[in-house]
Tab-separated table of C-alpha atoms in Angstrom:
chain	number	residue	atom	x	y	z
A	1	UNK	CA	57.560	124.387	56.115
A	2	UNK	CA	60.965	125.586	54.828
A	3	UNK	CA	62.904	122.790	53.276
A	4	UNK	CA	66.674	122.368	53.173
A	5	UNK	CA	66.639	119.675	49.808
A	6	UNK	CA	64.075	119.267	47.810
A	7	UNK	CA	61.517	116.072	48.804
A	8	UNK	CA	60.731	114.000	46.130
A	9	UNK	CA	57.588	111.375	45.734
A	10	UNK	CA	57.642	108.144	46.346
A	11	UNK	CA	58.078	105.509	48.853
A	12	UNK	CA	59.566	106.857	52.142
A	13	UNK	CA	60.910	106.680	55.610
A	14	UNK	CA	59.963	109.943	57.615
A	15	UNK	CA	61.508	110.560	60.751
A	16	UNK	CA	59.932	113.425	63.205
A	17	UNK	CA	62.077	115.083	65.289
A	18	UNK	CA	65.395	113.774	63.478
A	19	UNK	CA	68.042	115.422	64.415
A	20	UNK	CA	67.989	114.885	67.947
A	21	UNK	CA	69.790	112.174	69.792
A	22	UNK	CA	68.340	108.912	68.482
A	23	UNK	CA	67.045	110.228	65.154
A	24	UNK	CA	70.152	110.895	63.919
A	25	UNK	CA	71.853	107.386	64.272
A	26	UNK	CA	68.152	106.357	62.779
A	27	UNK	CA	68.812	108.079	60.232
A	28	UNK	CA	72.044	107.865	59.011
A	29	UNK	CA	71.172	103.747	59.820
A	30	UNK	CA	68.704	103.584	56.608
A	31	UNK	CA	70.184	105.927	54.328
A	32	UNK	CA	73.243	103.297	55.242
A	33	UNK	CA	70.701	100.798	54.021
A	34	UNK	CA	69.620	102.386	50.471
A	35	UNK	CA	66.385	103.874	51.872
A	36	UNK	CA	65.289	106.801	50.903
A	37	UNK	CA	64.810	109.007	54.688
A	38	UNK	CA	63.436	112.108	55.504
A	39	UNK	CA	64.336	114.135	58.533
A	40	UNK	CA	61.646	116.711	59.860
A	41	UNK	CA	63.396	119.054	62.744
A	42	UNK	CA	62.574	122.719	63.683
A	43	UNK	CA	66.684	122.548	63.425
A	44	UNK	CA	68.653	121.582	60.304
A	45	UNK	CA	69.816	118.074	59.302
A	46	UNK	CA	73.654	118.218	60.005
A	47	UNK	CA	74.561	116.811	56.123
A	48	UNK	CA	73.263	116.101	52.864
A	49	UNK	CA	72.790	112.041	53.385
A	50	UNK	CA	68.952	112.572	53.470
A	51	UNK	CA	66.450	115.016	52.580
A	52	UNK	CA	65.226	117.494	55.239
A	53	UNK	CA	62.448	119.476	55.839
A	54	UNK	CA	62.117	122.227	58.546
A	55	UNK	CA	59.131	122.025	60.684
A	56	UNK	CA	57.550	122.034	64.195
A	57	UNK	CA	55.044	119.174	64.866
A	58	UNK	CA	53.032	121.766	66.899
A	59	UNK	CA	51.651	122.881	63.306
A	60	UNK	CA	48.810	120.496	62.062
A	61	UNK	CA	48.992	122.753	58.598
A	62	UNK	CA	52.728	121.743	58.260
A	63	UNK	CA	52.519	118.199	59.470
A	64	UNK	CA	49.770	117.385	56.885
A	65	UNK	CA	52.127	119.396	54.093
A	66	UNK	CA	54.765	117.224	55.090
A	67	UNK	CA	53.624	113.939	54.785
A	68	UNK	CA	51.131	114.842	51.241
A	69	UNK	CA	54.851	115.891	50.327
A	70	UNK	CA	56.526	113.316	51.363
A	71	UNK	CA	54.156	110.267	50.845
A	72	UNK	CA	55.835	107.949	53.526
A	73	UNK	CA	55.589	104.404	53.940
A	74	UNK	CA	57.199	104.790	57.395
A	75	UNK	CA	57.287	107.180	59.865
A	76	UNK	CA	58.889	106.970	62.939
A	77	UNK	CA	57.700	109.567	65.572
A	78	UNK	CA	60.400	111.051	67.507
A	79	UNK	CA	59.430	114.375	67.773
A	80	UNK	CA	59.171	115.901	71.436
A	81	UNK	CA	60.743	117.508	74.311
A	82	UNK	CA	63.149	114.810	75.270
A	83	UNK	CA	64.185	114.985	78.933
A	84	UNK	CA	62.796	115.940	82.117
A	85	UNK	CA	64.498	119.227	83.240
A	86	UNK	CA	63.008	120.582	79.492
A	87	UNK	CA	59.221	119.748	80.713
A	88	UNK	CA	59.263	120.594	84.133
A	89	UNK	CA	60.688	123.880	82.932
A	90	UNK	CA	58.435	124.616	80.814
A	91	UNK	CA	55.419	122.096	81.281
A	92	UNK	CA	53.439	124.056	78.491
A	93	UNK	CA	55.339	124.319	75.410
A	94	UNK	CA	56.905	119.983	76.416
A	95	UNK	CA	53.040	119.606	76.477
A	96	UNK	CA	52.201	120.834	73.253
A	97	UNK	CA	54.962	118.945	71.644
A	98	UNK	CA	54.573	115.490	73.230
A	99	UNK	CA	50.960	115.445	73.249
A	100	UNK	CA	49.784	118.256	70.308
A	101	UNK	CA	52.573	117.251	68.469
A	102	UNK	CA	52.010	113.624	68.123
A	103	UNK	CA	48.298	114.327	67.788
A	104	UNK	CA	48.585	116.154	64.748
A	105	UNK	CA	51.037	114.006	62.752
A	106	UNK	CA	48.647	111.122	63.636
A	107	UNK	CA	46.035	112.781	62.532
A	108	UNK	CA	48.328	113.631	59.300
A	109	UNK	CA	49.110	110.449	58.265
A	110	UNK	CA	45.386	109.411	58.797
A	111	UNK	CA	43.941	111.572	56.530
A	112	UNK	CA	46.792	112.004	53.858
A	113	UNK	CA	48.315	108.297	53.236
A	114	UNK	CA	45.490	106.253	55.672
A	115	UNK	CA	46.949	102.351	55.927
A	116	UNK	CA	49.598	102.840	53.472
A	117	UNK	CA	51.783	103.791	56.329
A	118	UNK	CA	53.109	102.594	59.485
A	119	UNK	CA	53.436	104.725	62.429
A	120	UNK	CA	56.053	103.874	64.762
A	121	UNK	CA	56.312	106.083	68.095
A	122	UNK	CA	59.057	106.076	70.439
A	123	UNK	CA	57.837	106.061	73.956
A	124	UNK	CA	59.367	105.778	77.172
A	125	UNK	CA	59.355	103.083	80.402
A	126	UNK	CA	58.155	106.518	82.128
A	127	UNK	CA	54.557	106.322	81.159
A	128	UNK	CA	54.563	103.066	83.972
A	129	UNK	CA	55.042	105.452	86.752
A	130	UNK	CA	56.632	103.589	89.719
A	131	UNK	CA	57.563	100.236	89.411
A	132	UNK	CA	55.547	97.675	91.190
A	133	UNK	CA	56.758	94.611	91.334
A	134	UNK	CA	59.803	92.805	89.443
A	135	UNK	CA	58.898	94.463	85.621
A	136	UNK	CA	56.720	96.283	83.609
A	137	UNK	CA	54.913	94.421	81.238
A	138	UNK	CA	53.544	95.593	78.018
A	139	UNK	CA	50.163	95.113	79.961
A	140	UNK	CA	50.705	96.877	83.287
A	141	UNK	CA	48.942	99.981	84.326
A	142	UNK	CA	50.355	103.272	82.878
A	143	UNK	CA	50.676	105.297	85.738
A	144	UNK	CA	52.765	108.517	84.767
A	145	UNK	CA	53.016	111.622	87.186
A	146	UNK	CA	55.672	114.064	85.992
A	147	UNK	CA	54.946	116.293	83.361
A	148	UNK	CA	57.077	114.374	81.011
A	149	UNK	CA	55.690	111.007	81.809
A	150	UNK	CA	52.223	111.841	81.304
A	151	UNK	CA	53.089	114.128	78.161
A	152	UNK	CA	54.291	110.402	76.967
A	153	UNK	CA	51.648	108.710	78.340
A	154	UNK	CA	48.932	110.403	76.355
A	155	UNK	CA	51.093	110.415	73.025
A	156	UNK	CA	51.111	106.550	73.790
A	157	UNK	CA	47.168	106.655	74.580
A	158	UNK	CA	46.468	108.896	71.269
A	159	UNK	CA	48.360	106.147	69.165
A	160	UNK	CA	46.679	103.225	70.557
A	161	UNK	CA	43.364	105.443	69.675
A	162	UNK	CA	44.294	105.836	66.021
A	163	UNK	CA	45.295	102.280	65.955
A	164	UNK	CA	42.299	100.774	67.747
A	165	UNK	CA	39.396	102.871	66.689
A	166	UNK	CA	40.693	104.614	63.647
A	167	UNK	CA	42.506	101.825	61.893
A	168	UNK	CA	45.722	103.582	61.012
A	169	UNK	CA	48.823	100.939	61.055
A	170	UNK	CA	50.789	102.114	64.561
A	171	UNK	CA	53.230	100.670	66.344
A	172	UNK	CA	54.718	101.511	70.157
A	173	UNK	CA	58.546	101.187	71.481
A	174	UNK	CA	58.654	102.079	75.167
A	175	UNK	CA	62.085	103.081	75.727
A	176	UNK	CA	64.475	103.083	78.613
A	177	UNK	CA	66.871	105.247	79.152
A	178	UNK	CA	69.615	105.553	75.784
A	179	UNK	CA	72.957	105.893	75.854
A	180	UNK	CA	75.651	106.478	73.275
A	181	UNK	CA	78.324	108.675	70.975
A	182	UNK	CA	76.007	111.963	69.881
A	183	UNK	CA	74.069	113.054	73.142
A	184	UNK	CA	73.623	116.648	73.491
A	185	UNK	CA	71.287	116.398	76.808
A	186	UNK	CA	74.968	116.803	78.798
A	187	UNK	CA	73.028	118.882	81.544
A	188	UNK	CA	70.290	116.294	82.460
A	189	UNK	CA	71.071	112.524	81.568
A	190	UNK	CA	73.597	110.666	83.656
A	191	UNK	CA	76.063	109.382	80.799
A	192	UNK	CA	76.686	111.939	78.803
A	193	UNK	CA	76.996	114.121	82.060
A	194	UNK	CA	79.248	112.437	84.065
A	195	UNK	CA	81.411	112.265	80.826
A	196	UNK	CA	81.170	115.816	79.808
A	197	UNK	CA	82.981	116.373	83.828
A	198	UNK	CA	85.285	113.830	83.141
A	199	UNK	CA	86.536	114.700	80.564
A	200	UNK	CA	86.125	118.844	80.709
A	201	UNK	CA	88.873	120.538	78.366
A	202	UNK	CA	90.449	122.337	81.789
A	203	UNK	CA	90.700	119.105	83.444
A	204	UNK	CA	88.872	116.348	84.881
A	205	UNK	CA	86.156	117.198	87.210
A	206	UNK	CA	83.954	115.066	89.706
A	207	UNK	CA	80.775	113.645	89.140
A	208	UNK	CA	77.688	115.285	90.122
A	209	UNK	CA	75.347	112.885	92.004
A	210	UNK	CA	71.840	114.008	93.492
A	211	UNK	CA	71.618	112.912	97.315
A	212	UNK	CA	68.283	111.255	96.699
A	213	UNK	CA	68.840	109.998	93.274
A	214	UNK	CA	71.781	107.657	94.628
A	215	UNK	CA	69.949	104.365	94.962
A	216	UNK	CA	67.217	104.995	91.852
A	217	UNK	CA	67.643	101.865	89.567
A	218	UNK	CA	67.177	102.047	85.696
A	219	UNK	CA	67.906	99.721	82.147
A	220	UNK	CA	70.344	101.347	79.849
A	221	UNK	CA	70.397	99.619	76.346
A	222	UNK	CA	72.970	101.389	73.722
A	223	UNK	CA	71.979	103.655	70.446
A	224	UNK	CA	72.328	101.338	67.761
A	225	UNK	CA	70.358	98.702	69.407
A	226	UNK	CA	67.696	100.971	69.799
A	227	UNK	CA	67.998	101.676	66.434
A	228	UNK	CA	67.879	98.259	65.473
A	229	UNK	CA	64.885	97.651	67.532
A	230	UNK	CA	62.672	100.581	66.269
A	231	UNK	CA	63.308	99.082	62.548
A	232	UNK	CA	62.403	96.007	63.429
A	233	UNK	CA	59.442	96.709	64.822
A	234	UNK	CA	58.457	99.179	62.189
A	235	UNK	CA	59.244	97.000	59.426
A	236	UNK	CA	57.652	93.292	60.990
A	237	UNK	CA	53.871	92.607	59.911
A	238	UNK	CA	53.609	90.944	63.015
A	239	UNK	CA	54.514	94.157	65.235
A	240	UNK	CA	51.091	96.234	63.723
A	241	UNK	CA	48.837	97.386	66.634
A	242	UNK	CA	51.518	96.107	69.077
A	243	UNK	CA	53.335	97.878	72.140
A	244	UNK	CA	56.836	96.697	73.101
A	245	UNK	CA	59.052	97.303	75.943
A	246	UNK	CA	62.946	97.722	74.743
A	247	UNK	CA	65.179	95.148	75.673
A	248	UNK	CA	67.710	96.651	78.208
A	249	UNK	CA	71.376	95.975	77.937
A	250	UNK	CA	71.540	96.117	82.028
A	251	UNK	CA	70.023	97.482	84.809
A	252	UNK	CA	72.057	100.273	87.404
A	253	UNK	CA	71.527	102.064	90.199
A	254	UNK	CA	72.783	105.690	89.389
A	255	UNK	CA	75.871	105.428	92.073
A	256	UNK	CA	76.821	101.724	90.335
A	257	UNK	CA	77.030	103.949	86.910
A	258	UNK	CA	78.847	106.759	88.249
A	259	UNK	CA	81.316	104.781	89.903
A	260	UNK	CA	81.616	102.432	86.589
A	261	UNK	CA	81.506	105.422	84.231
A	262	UNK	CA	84.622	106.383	86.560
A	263	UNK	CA	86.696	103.426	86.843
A	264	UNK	CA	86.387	102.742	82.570
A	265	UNK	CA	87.075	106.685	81.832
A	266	UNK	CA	90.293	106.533	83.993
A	267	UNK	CA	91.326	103.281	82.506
A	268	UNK	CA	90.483	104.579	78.741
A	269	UNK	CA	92.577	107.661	78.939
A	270	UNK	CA	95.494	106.136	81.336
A	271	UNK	CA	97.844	104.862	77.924
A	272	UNK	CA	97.056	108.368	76.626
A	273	UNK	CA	97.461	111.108	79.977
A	274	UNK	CA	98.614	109.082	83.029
A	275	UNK	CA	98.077	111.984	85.064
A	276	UNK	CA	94.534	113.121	83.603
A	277	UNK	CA	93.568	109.251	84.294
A	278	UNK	CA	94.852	109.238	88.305
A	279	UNK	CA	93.256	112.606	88.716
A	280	UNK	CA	89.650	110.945	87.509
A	281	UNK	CA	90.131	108.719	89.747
A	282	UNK	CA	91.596	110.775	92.971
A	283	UNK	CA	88.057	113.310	92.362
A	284	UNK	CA	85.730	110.320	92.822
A	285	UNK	CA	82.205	111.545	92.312
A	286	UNK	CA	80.722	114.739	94.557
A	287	UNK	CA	76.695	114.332	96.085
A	288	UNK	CA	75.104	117.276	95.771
A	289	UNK	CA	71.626	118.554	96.945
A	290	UNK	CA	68.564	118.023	94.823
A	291	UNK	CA	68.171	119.485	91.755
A	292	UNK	CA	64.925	121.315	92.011
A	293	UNK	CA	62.969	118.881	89.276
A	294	UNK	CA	60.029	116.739	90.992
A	295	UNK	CA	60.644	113.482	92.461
A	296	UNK	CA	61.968	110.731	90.216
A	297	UNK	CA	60.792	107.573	90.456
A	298	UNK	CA	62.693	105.118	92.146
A	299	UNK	CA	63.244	102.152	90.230
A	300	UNK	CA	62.329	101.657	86.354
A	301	UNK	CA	62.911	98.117	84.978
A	302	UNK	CA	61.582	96.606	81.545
A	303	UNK	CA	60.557	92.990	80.377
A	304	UNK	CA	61.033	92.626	77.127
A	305	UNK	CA	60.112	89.061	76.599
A	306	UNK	CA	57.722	90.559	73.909
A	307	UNK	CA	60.439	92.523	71.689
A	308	UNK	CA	62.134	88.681	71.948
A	309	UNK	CA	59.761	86.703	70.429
A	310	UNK	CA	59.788	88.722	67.000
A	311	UNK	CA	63.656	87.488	67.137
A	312	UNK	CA	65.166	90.799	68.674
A	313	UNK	CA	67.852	90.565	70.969
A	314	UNK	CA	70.652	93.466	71.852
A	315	UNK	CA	74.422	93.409	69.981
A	316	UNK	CA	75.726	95.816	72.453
A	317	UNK	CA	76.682	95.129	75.886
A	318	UNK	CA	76.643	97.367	78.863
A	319	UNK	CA	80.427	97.296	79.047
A	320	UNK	CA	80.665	97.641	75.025
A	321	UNK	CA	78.107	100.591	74.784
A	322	UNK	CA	80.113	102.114	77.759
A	323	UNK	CA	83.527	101.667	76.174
A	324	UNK	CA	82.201	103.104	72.874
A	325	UNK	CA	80.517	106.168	74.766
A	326	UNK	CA	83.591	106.701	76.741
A	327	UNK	CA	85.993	106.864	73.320
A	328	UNK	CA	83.893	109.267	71.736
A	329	UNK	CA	84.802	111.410	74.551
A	330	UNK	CA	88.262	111.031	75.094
A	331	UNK	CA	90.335	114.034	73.346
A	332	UNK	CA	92.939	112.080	72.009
């Protein structure tokens, strides 16, 4: 483990995997707050705001050096291969990571600090499989098929282990699908893609839509409230041994989003570049054949009546997360 500051003792919040998408706006979030955060990433932590410590999660050696180092009261799990197209492309090494990985820092934390941390993973709505019915519930059947869904299925199985029959403090957030400033994953998810055509320094290009993928339904909730969401649950008594679905901001079909993603870019850039704004429109969106990846499922949608009753509820609209996304974007 190479380390880019030095770690000192003491209480801590460790963050796997935190310089990807969501890790980052965790992190900067509680430094924000006073805390004193640690970012572990095979890459390196953008600033000096917290400490960092270079590391892969598929080492047990360095997971168990990081957390005797780091003696966390905290640690949020975020550590894996993060989309689908990385998995299916290489089903191994997204194996290693999401299952391996998570394995090992459990295992970590177990041995080195015991119950004197929490361990918070985020999950995903994926480990359901196909929905059946009007929700998932915190109870229904995981049913994952895709080699990212049941990667995240069994890191979501291995925590429940370690909570059940090993007595380590755990907590699960099943995720749906995040959206917000900061997304690299510009070739696979559906925001930050469209976007990226939209607004492409040679000019605005269409949207690429997959022919079957038109009609697939999903819950979008925005960054910060999943940032929100994984502190409260990590920080709440009442949230040890628990598994909670996130609270979605709304629910789309992937053509709705397009279209909407469409309609708000052209408005957002129209005071700006009149032209750039009726050529975003005049392109529309282009369907295109599949991509290659396995079937997706159709429909994903999350109740989160549970994530409610600890008093959590989204800040963040659809239209507000959108607008927010969509400026972050805009070259002007």
């Amino acid at each position: 483990m190479r380390r880019t500051d030095p770690v000192r003792t003491g209480h801590a919040v460790l963050i796997t995997g935190g310089c990807g998408f969501v890790g980052t706006h965790l992190a900067a979030c509680l430094a924000r707050q006073g805390r004193r955060v640690v970012v572990a990433d095979r890459l390196a932590w953008p600033d000096r705001l917290v400490e960092s410590a270079r590391m892969d999660v598929a080492s047990f050696a360095g997971c168990v050096e990081l957390v005797r180092a780091v003696e966390p009261h905290v640690v949020f799990h975020l550590a894996a291969s993060s989309t689908i197209d990385s998995a299916f492309s290489d089903p191994h090494a997204s194996l290693v990571t999401n299952i391996g990985g998570t394995m090992n820092m459990l295992e970590a934390v177990r041995t080195v600090r015991g119950d004197r941390a929490r361990f918070v993973l985020a999950s995903t709505d994926k480990v359901y499989g196909e929905l059946i019915g009007g929700a998932y519930m915190e109870t229904s059947p995981l049913d994952a098929r895709g080699v990212y869904d049941v990667g995240k299925m069994s890191a979501d199985n291995l925590v429940r282990l370690y909570g059940d029959e090993l007595g380590l403090p755990v907590t699960t957030l099943r995720l749906c699908n995040v959206f917000g400033p900061g997304d690299p994953n510009i070739a696979s998810r559906i925001v930050p893609r469209t976007l990226s055509r939209l607004f492409d320094v040679a000019g605005p290009l269409p949207p690429v839509i997959y022919q079957g993928s038109m009609a697939h339904g999903r819950d979008y909730v925005y960054v910060t409230d999943v940032v929100r969401a994984l502190m409260k649950v990590a920080f709440d008594p009442r949230a040890r041994g628990e598994v909670f679905n996130m609270a979605p901001a709304a629910h789309r079909t992937t053509l709705d989003l397009v279209e909407e993603l469409i309609e708000r870019s052209g408005k957002a850039c129209e005071p700006y570049d009149r032209d750039w704004a009726d050529a975003i429109r005049k392109n529309g969106y282009e369907v295109v054949a599949e991509s290659g990846l396995p079937s997706a499922l159709e429909k994903q949608h999350c109740d989160a009546t549970k994530l409610g009753a600890l008093g959590f509820s989204n800040q963040v609209s659809m239209c507000e997360g959108l607008r927010r996304t969509i400026v972050s974007f805009l070259p002007y």
